[in-house]
PDB file of C-alpha atoms in Angstrom:
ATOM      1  CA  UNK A   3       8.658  -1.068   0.663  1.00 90.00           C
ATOM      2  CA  UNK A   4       7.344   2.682   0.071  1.00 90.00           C
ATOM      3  CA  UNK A   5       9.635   5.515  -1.367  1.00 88.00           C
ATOM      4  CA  UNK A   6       7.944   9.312  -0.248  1.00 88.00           C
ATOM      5  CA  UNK A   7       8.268  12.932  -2.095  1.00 87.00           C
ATOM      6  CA  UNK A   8      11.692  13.090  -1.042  1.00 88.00           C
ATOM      7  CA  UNK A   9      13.030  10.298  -2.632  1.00 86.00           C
ATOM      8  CA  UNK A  10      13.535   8.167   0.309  1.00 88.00           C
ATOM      9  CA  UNK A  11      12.932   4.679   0.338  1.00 91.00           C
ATOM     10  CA  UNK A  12      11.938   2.583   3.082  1.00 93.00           C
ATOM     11  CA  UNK A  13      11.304  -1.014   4.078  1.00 92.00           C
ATOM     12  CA  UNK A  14       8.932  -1.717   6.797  1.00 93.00           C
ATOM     13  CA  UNK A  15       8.199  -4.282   9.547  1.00 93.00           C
ATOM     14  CA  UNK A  16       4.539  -4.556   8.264  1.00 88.00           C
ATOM     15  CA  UNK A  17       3.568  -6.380  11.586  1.00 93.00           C
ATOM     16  CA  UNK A  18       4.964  -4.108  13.974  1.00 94.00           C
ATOM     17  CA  UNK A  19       3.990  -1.065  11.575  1.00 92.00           C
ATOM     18  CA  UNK A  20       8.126   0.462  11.933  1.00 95.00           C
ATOM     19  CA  UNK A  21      10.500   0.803   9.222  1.00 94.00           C
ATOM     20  CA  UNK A  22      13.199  -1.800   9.555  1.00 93.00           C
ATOM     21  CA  UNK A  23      15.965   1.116   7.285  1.00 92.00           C
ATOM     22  CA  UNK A  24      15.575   3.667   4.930  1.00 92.00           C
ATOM     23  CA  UNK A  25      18.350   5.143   1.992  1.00 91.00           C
ATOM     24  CA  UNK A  26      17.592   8.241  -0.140  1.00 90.00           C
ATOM     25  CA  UNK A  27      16.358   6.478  -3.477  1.00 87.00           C
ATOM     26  CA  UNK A  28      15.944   9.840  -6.465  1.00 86.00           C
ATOM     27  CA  UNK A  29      17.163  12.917  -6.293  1.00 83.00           C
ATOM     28  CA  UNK A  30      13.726  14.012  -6.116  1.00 81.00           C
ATOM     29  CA  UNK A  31      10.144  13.313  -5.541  1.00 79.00           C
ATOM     30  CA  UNK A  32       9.186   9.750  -6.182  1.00 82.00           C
ATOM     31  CA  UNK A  33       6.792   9.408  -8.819  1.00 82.00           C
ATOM     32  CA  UNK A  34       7.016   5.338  -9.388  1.00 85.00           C
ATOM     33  CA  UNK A  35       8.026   2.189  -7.779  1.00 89.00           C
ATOM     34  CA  UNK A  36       8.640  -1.391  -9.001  1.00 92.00           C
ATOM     35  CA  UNK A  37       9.387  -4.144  -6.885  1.00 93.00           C
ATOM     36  CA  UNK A  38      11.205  -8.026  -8.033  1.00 94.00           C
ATOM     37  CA  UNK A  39      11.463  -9.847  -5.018  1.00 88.00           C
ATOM     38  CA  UNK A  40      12.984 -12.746  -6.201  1.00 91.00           C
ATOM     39  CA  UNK A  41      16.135 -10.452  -7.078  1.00 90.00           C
ATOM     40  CA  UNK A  42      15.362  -8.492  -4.252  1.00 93.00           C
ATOM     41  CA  UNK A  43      15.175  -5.102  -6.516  1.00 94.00           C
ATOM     42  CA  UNK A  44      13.473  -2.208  -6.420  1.00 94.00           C
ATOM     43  CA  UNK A  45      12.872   0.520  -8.805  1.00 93.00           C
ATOM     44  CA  UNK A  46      11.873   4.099  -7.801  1.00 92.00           C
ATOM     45  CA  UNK A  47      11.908   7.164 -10.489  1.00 87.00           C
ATOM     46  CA  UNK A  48      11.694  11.033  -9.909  1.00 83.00           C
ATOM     47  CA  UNK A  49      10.736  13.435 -12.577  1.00 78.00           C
ATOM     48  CA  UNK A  50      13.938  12.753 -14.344  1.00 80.00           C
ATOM     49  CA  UNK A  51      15.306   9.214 -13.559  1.00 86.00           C
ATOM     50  CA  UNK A  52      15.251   6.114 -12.782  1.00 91.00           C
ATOM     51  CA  UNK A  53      17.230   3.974  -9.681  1.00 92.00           C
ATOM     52  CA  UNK A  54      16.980   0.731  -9.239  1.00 95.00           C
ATOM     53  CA  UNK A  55      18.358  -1.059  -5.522  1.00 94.00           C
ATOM     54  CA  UNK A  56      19.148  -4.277  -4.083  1.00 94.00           C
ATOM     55  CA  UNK A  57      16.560  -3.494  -1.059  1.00 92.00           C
ATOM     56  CA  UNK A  58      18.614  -5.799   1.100  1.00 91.00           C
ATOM     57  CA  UNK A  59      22.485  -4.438   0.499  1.00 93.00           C
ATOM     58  CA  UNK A  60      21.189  -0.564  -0.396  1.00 92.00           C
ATOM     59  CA  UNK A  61      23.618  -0.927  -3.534  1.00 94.00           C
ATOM     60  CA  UNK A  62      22.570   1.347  -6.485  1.00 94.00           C
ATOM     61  CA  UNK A  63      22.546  -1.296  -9.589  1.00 96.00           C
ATOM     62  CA  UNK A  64      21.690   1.487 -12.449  1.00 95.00           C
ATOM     63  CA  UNK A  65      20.283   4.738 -12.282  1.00 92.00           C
ATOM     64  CA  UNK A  66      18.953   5.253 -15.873  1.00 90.00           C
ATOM     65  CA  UNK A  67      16.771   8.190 -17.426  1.00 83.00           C
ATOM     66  CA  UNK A  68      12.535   7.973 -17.577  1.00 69.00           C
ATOM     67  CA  UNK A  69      10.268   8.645 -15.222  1.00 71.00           C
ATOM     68  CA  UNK A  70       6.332   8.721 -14.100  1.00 73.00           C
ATOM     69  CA  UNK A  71       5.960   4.839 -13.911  1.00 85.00           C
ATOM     70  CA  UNK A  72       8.146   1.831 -13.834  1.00 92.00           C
ATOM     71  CA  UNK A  73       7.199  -1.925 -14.261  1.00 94.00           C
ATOM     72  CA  UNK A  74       9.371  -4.692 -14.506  1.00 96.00           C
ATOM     73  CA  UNK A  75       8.551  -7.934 -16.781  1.00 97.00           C
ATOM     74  CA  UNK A  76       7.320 -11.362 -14.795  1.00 96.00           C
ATOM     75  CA  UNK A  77      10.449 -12.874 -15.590  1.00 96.00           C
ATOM     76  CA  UNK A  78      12.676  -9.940 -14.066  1.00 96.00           C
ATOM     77  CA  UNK A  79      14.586  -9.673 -17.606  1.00 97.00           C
ATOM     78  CA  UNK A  80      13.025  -6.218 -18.232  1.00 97.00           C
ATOM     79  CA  UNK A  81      12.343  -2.637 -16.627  1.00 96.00           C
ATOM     80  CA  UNK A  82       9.568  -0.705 -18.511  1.00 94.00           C
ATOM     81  CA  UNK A  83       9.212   2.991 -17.929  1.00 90.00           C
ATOM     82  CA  UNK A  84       7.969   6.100 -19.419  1.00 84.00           C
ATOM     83  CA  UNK A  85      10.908   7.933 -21.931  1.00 76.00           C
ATOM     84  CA  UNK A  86      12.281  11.318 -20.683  1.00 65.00           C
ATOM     85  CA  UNK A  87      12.866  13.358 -23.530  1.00 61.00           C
ATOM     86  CA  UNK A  88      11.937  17.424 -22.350  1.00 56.00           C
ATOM     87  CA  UNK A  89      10.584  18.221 -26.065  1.00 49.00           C
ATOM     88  CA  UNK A  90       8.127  15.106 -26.015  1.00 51.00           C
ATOM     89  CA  UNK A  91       7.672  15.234 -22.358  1.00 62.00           C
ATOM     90  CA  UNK A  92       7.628  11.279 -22.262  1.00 77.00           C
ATOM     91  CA  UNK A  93       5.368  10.268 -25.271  1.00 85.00           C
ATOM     92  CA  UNK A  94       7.292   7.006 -25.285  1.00 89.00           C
ATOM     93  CA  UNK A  95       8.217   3.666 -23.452  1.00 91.00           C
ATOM     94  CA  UNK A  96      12.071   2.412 -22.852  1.00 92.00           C
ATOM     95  CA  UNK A  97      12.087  -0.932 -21.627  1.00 94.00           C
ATOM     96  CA  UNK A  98      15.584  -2.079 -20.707  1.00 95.00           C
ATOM     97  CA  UNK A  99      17.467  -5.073 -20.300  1.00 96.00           C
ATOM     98  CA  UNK A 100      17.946  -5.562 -16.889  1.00 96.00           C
ATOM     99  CA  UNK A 101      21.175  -8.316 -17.335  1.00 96.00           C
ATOM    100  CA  UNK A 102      22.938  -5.153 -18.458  1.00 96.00           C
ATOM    101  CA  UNK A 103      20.747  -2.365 -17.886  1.00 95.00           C
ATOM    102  CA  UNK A 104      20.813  -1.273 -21.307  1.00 95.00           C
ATOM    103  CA  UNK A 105      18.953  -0.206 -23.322  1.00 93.00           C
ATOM    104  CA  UNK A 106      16.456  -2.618 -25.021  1.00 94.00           C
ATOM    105  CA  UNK A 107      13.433  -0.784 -27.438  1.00 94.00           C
ATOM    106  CA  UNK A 108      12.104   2.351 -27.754  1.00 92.00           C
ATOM    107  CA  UNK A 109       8.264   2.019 -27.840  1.00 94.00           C
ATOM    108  CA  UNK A 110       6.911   5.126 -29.958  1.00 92.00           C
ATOM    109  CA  UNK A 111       3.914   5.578 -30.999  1.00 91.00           C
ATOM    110  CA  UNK A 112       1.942   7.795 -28.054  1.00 91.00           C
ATOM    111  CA  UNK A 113       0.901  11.271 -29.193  1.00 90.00           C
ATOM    112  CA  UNK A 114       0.958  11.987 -25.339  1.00 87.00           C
ATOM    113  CA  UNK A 115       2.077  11.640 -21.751  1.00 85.00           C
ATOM    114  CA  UNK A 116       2.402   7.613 -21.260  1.00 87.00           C
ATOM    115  CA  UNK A 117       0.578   7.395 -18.188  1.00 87.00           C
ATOM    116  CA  UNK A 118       1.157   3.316 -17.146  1.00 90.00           C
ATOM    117  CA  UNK A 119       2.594  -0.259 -18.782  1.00 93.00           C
ATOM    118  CA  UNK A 120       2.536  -3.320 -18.116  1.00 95.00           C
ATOM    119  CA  UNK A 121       3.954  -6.332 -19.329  1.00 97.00           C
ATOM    120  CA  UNK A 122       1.958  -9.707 -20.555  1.00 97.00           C
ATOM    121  CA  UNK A 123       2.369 -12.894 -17.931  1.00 97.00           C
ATOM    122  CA  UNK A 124       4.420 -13.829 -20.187  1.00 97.00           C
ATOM    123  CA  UNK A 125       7.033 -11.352 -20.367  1.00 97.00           C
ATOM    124  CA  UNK A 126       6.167 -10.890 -24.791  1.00 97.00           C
ATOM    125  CA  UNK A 127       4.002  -7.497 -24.381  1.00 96.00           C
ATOM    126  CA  UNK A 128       3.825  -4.719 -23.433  1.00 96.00           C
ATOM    127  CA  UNK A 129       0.746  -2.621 -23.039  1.00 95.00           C
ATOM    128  CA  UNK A 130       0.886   1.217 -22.645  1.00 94.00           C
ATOM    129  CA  UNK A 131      -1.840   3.826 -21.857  1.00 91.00           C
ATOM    130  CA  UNK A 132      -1.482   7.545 -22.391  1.00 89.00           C
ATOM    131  CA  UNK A 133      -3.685  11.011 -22.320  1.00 88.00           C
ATOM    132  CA  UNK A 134      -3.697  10.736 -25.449  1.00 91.00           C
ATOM    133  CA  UNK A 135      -6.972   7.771 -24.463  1.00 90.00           C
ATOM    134  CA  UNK A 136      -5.427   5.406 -26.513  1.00 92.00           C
ATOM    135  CA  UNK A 137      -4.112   1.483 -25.336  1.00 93.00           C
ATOM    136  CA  UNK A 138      -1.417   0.972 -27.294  1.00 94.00           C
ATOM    137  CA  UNK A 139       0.467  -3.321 -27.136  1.00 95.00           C
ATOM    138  CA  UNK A 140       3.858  -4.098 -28.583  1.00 97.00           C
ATOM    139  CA  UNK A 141       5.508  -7.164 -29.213  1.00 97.00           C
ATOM    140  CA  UNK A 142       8.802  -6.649 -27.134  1.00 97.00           C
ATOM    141  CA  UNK A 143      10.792  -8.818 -29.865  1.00 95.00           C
ATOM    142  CA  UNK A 144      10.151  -6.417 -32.740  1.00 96.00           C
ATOM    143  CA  UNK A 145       9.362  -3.232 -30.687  1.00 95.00           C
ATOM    144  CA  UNK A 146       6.417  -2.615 -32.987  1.00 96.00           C
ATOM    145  CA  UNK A 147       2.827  -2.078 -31.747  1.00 96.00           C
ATOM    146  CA  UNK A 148       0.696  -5.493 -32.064  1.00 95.00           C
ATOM    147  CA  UNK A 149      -2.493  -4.237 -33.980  1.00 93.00           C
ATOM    148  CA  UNK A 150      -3.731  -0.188 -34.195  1.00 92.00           C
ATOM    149  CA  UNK A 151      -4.549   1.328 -30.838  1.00 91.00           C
ATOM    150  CA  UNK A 152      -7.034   0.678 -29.004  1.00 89.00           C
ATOM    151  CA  UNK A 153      -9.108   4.619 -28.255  1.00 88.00           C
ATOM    152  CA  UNK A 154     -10.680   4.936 -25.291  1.00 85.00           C
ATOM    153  CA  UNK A 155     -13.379   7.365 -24.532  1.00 82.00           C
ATOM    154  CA  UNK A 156     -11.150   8.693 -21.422  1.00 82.00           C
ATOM    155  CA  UNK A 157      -7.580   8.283 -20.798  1.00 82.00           C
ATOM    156  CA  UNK A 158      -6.795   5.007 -18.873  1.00 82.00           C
ATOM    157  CA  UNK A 159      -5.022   6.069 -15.282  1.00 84.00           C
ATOM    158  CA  UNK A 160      -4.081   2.547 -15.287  1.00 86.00           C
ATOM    159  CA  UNK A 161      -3.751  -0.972 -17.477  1.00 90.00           C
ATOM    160  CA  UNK A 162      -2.609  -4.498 -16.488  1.00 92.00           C
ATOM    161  CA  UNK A 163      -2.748  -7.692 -17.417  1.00 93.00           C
ATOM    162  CA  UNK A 164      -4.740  -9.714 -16.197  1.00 92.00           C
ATOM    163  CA  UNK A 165      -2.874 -13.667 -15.255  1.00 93.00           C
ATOM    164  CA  UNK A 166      -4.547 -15.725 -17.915  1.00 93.00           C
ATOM    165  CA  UNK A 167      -2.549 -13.628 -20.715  1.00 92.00           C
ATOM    166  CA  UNK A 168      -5.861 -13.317 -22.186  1.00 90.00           C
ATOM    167  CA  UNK A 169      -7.398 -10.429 -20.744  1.00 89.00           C
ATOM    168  CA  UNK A 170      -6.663  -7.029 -19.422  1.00 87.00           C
ATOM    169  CA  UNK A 171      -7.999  -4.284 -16.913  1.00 87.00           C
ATOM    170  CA  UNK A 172      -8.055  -1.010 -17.347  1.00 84.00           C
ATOM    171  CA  UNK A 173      -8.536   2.143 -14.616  1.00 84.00           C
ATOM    172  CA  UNK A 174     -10.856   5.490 -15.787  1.00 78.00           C
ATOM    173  CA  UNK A 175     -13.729   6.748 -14.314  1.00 68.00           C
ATOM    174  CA  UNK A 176     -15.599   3.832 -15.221  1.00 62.00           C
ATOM    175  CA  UNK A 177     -13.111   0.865 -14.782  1.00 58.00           C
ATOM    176  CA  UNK A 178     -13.666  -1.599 -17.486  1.00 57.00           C
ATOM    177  CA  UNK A 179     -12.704  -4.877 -18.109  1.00 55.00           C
ATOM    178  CA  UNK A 180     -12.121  -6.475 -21.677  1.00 57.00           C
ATOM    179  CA  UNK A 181      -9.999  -9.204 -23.776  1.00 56.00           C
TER     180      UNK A 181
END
């Protein structure tokens, strides 16, 4: 599955290298894209929102506000992305419930841009990075941040989890990996 600067998403034959169909996904530009196979769902956002697709029907499920990256939860209960708000210019993470596509927390706490998130192995956490070069975690039960942040010398591009729950990577210009 890709989704271009148009907005369109497509699913491919990856063996014979030719898409199998394509739908316009966003309004606009993609910026993000989440896949949950075992739902068959995928999430693409544009500057402003957020749709999420049955990629096997093409039926819009919710199209929800956030934008510039999109992650859903292990267990396919949640869909993290970065907060839309045009005076904060998304300083924040929504996560939302994806039985009802509601609204589930408001993670606040970035000074900056959230850049990426991703959620524990588990499906508990949530860890955020921002320009603001601080890793920030939050217990997704409370919606409050786990310890203080974590600064960073540079902002991390990129964090994840990594499968033992234990440990986490993180992209900059010097990738690092710690627990």
């Amino acid at each position: 599955i890709s989704s271009d600067s148009k907005g369109n998403v497509t699913i491919w034959d990856w063996r014979a290298k030719k898409p199998i169909k394509s739908w316009k996904g966003v309004p606009q530009g993609t910026r993000g894209l989440a896949v949950y196979p075992q739902n068959k769902w995928v999430a693409i956002c544009d500057q402003d929102n957020v749709a999420v697709w049955n990629y096997e029907t093409q039926e819009r499920l919710a199209f929800l506000p956030g934008s510039s990256w999109l992650a859903f939860s292990p267990n396919g209960a949640l869909l993290g992305a970065a907060h839309t708000d045009d005076a904060k210019d998304s300083r924040d993470a929504i996560i939302w419930d994806t039985a009802t596509w509601k609204q589930s927390r408001l993670l606040q706490g970035h000074k900056s841009l959230v850049l990426n998130g991703s959620f524990s192995p588990d499906s508990t956490t949530l860890m955020t990075s921002s320009t603001d070069r601080t890793v920030r975690r939050w217990n997704l039960q409370t919606g409050k941040e786990m310890e203080p942040p974590w600064t960073r010398p540079l902002p991390s591009f990129r964090v994840a989890y990594l499968p033992d729950g234990k440990h986490i990577a993180e992209a900059q210009p010097s990738a690092v990996m710690w627990s």
